[in-house]
Tab-separated table of C-alpha atoms in Angstrom:
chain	number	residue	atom	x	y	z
Z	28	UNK	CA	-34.642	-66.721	25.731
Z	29	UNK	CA	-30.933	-67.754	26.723
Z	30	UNK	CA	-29.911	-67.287	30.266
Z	31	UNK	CA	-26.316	-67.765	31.641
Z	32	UNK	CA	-25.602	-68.911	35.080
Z	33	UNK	CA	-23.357	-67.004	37.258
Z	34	UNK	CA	-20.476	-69.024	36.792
Z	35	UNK	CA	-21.007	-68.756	33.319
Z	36	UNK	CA	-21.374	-65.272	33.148
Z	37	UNK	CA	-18.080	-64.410	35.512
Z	38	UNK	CA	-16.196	-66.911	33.167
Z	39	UNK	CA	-17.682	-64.937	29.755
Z	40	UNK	CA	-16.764	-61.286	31.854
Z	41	UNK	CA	-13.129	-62.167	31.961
Z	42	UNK	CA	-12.817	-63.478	28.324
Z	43	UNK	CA	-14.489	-60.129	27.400
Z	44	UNK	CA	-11.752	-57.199	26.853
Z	45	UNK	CA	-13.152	-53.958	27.878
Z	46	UNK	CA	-10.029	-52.010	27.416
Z	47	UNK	CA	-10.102	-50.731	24.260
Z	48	UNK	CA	-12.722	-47.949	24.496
Z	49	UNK	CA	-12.248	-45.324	27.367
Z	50	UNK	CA	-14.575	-46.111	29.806
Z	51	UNK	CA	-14.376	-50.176	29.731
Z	52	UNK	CA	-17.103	-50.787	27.021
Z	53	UNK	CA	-17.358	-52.858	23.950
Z	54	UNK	CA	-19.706	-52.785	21.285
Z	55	UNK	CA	-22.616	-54.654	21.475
Z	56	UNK	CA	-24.590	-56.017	17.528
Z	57	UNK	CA	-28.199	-56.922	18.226
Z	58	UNK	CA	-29.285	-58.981	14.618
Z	59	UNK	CA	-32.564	-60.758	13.797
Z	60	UNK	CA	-32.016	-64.119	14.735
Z	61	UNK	CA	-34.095	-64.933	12.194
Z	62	UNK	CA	-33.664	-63.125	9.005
Z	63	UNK	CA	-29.550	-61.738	10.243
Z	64	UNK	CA	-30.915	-58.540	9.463
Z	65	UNK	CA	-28.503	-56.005	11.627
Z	66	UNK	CA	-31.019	-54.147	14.238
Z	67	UNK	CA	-28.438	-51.853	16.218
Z	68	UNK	CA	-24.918	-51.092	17.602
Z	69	UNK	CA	-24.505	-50.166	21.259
Z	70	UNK	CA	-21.875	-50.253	23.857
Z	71	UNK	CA	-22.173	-52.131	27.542
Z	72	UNK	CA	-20.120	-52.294	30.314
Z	73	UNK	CA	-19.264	-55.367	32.825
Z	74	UNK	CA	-22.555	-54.638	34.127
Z	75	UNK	CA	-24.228	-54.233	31.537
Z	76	UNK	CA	-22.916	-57.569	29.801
Z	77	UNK	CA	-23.694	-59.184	33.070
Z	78	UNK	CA	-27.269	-57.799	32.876
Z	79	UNK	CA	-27.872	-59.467	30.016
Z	80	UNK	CA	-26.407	-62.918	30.604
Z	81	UNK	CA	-28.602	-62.830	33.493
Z	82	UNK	CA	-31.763	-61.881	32.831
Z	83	UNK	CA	-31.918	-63.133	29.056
Z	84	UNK	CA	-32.930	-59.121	27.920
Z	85	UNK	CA	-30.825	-57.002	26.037
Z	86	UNK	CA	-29.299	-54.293	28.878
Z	87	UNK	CA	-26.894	-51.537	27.505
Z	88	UNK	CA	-24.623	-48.860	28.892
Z	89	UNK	CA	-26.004	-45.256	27.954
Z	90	UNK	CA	-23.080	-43.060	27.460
Z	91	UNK	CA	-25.235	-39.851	26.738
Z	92	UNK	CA	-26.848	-40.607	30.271
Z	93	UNK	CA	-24.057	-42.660	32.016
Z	94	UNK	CA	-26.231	-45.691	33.074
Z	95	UNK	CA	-27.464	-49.039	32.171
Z	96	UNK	CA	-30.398	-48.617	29.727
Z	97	UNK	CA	-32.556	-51.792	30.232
Z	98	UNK	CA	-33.632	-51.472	25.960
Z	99	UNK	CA	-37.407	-51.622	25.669
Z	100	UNK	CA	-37.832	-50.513	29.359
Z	101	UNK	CA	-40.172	-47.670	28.262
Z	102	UNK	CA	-41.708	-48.600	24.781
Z	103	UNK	CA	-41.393	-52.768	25.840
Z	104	UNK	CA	-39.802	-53.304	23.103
Z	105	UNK	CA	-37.550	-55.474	24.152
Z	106	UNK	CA	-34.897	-58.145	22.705
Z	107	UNK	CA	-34.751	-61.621	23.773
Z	108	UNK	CA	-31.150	-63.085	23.892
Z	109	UNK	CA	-31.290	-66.630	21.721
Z	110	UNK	CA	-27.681	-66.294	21.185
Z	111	UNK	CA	-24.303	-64.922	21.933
Z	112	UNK	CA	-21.233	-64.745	19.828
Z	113	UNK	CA	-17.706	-63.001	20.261
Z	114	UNK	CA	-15.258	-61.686	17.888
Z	115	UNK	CA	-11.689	-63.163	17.476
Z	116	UNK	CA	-10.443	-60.765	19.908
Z	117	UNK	CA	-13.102	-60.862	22.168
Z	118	UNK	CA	-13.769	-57.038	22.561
Z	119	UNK	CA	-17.069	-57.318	20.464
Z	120	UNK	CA	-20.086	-59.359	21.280
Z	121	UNK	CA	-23.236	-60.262	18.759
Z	122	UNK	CA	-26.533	-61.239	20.001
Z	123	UNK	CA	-28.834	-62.691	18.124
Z	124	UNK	CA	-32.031	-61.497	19.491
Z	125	UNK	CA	-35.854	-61.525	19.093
Z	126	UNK	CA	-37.063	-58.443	18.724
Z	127	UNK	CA	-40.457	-57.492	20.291
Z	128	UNK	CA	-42.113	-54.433	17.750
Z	129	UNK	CA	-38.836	-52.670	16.900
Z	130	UNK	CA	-35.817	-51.539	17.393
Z	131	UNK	CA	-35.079	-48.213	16.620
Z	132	UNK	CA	-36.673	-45.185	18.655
Z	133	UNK	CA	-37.611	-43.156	15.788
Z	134	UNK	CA	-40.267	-46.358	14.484
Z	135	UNK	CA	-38.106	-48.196	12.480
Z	136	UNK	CA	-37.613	-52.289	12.850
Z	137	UNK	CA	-33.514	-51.474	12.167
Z	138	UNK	CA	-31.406	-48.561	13.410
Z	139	UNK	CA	-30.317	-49.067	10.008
Z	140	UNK	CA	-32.966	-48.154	7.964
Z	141	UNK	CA	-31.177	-45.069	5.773
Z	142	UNK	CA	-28.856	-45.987	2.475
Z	143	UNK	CA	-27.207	-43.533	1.463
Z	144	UNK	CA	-27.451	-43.544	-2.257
Z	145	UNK	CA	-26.569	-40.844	-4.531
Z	146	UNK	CA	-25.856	-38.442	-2.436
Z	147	UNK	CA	-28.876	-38.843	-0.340
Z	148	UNK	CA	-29.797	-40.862	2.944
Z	149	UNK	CA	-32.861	-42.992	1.691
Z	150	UNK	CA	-35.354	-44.405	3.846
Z	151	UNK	CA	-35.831	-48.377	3.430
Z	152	UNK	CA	-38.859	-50.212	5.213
Z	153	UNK	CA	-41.522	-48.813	6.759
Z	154	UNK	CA	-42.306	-47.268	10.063
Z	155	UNK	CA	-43.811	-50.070	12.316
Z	156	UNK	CA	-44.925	-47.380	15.203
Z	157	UNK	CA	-45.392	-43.597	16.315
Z	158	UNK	CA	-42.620	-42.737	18.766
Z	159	UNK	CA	-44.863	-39.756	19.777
Z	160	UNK	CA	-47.497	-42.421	20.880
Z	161	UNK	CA	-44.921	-44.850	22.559
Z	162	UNK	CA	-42.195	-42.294	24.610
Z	163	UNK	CA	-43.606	-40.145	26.701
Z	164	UNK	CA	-42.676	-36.597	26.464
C	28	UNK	CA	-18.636	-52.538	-6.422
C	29	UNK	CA	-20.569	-49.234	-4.602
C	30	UNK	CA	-18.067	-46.172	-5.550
C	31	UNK	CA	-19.121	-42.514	-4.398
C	32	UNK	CA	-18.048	-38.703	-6.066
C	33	UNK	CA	-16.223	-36.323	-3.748
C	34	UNK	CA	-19.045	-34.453	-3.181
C	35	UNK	CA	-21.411	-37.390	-2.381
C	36	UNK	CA	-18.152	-38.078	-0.169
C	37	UNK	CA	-18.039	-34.751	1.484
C	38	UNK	CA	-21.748	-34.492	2.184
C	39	UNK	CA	-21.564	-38.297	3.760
C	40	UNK	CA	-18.745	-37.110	6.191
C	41	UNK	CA	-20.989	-34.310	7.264
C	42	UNK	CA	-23.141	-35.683	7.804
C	43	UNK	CA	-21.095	-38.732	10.212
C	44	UNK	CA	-21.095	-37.871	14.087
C	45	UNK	CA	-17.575	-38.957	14.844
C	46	UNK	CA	-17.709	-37.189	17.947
C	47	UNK	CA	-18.831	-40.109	20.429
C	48	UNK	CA	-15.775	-42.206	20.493
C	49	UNK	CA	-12.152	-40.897	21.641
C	50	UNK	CA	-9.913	-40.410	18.931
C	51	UNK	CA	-13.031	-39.258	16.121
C	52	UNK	CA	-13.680	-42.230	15.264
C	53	UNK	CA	-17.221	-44.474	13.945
C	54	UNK	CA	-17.796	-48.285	14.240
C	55	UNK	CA	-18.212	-50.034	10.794
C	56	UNK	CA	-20.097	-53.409	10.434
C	57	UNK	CA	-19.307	-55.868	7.525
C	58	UNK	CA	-21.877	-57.981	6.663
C	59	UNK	CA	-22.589	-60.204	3.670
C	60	UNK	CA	-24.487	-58.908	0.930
C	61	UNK	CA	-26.045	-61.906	0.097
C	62	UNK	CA	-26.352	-63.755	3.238
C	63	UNK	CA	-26.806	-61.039	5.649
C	64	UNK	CA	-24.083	-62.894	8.067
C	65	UNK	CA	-21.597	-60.107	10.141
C	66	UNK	CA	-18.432	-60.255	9.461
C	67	UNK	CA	-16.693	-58.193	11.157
C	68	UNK	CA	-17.071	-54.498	13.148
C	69	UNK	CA	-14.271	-52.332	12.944
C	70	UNK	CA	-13.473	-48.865	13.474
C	71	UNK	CA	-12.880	-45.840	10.918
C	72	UNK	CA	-11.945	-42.045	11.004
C	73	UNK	CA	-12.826	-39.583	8.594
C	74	UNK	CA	-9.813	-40.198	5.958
C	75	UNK	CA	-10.410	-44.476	6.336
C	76	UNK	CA	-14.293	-43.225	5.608
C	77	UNK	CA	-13.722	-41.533	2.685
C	78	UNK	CA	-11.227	-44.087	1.139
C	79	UNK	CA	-13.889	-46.545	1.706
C	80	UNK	CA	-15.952	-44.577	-0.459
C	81	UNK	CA	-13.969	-43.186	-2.954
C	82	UNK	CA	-12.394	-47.063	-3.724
C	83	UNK	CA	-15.636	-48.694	-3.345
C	84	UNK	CA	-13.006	-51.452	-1.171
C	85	UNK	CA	-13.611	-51.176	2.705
C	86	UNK	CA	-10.551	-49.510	4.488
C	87	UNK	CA	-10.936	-48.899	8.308
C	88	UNK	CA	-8.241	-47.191	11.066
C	89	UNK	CA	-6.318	-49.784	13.055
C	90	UNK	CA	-6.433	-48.616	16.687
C	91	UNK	CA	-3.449	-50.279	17.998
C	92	UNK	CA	-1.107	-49.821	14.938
C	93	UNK	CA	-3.002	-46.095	15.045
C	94	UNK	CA	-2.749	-45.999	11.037
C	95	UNK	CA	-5.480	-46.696	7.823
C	96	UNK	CA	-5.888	-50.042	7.502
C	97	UNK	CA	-6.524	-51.226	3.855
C	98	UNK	CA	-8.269	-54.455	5.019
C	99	UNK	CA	-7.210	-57.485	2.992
C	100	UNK	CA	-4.052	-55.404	1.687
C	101	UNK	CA	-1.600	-58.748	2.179
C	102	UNK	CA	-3.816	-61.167	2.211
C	103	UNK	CA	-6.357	-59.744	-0.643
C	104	UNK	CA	-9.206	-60.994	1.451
C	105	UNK	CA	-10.668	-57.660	0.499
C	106	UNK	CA	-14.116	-56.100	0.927
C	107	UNK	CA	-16.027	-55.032	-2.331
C	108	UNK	CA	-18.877	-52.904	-0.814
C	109	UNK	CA	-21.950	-52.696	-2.383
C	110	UNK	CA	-24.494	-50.525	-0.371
C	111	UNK	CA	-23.310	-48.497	2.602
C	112	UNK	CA	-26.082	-47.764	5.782
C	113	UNK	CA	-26.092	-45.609	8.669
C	114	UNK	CA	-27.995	-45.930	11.881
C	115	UNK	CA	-30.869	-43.490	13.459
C	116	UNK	CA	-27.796	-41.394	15.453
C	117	UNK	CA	-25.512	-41.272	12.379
C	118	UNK	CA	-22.886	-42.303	14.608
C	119	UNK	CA	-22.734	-45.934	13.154
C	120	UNK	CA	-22.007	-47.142	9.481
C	121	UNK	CA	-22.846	-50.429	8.106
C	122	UNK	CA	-21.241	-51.393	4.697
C	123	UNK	CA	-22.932	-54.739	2.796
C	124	UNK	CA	-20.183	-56.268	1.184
C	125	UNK	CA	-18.735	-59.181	-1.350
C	126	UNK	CA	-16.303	-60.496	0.921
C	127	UNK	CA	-13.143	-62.594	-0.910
C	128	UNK	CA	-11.770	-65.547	0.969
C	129	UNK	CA	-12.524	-65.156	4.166
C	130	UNK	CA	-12.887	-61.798	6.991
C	131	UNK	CA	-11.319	-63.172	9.669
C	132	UNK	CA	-7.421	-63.151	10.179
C	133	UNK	CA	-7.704	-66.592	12.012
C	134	UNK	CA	-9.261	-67.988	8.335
C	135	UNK	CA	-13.009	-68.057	9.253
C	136	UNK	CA	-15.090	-66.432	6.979
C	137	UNK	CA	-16.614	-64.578	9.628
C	138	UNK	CA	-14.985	-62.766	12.542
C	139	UNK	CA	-18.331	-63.649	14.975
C	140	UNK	CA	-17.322	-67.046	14.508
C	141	UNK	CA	-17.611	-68.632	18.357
C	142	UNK	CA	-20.861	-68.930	20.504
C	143	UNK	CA	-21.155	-68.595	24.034
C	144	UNK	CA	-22.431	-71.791	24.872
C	145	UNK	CA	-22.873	-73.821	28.407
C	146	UNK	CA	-19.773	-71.736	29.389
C	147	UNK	CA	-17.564	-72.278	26.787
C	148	UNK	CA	-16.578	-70.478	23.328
C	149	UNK	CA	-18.031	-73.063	20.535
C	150	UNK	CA	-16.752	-72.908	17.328
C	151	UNK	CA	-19.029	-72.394	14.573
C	152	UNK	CA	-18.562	-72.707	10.326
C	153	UNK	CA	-15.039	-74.283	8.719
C	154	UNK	CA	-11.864	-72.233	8.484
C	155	UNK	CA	-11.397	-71.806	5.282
C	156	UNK	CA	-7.842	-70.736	4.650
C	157	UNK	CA	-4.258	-71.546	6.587
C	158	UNK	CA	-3.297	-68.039	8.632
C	159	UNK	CA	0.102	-69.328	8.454
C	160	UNK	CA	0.550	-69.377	4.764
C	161	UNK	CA	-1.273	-66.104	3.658
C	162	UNK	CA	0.315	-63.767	6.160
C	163	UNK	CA	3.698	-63.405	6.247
C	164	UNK	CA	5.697	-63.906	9.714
């Protein structure tokens, strides 16, 4: 797990440009850091960046709810920072993450997990757990 | 090289939720077919979306030049997708691609190309080609 200091962190907040998406986010990619394979796309804010850098855990900004969503906080599956990366203009970031269980809410290891082949979304991979058993209603 | 019929087209763009970011646009991820390394997230309306798929060559919408942007138009550091993804929301698209050249417009082959490291922005991989000489001033 890769924690930043605070002087780190306040140094990688003002290389970060939050301006380009209403609301001071930027997109956050969470990949395997093993096999690359792309998990998810979410947004943060400072806070949320901050969050992260801090504690090691992947933290997001919820737009649908307007608040930091602490990933995994529910289901525990969360994602261990190994590494971070930026863009060339610095208003994306990667982590490289290890992910405990899964990603995706609906089961699935990646967020990505439908191709859309002839004409049709197509399931790859299998469902790793039962969202029914693992959110609460 | 992944091309798609109108109608697979229209029924793609239905399906898309380009509602959650001002403006009606979706984030795209690039990311090597082969290797599984991002290259690059960038952003796409509807028309950028469905040149994309009717070329089978990744075009996204430039946000600050607020027109299509036929990625790798001067430099012909184009993108030759070959499977296209979409996360659980629908709201995110990932295209695998054969990149030429190089992604990045600074001549790495990957946009992603500097790690946060001990408070500092590390370099990673080689550039590969001279900025200077491939775009024009």
């Amino acid at each position: 797990m890769k924690r930043y200091t605070q002087k780190e962190i306040d140094n990688f907040i003002e290389n970060l440009d939050f301006s380009k998406i209403e609301g001071g986010i930027v997109p956050i990619i969470a990949q395997d850091y093993k096999t690359n394979e792309i998990l998810m796309l979410a947004f943060a804010n400072e806070e949320a960046v901050r969050q992260s850098l801090k504690t090691g855990i992947a933290c997001y900004y919820s737009r649908s709810r307007q608040k930091l969503w602490k990933k995994g906080e529910e289901s525990g599956h969360i994602q261990e920072i190994q590494q971070v990366f930026v863009d060339c203009y610095k208003d994306t970031v990667l982590f490289k993450v290890k992910q405990k269980v899964a990603a995706c809410h609906t089961g699935y290891y990646s967020c990505f997990h439908r191709e859309y082949v002839n004409g049709e979304f197509v399931t790859r991979g299998n469902r790793i757990f039962d969202p029914d058993k693992v959110y609460k209603k």
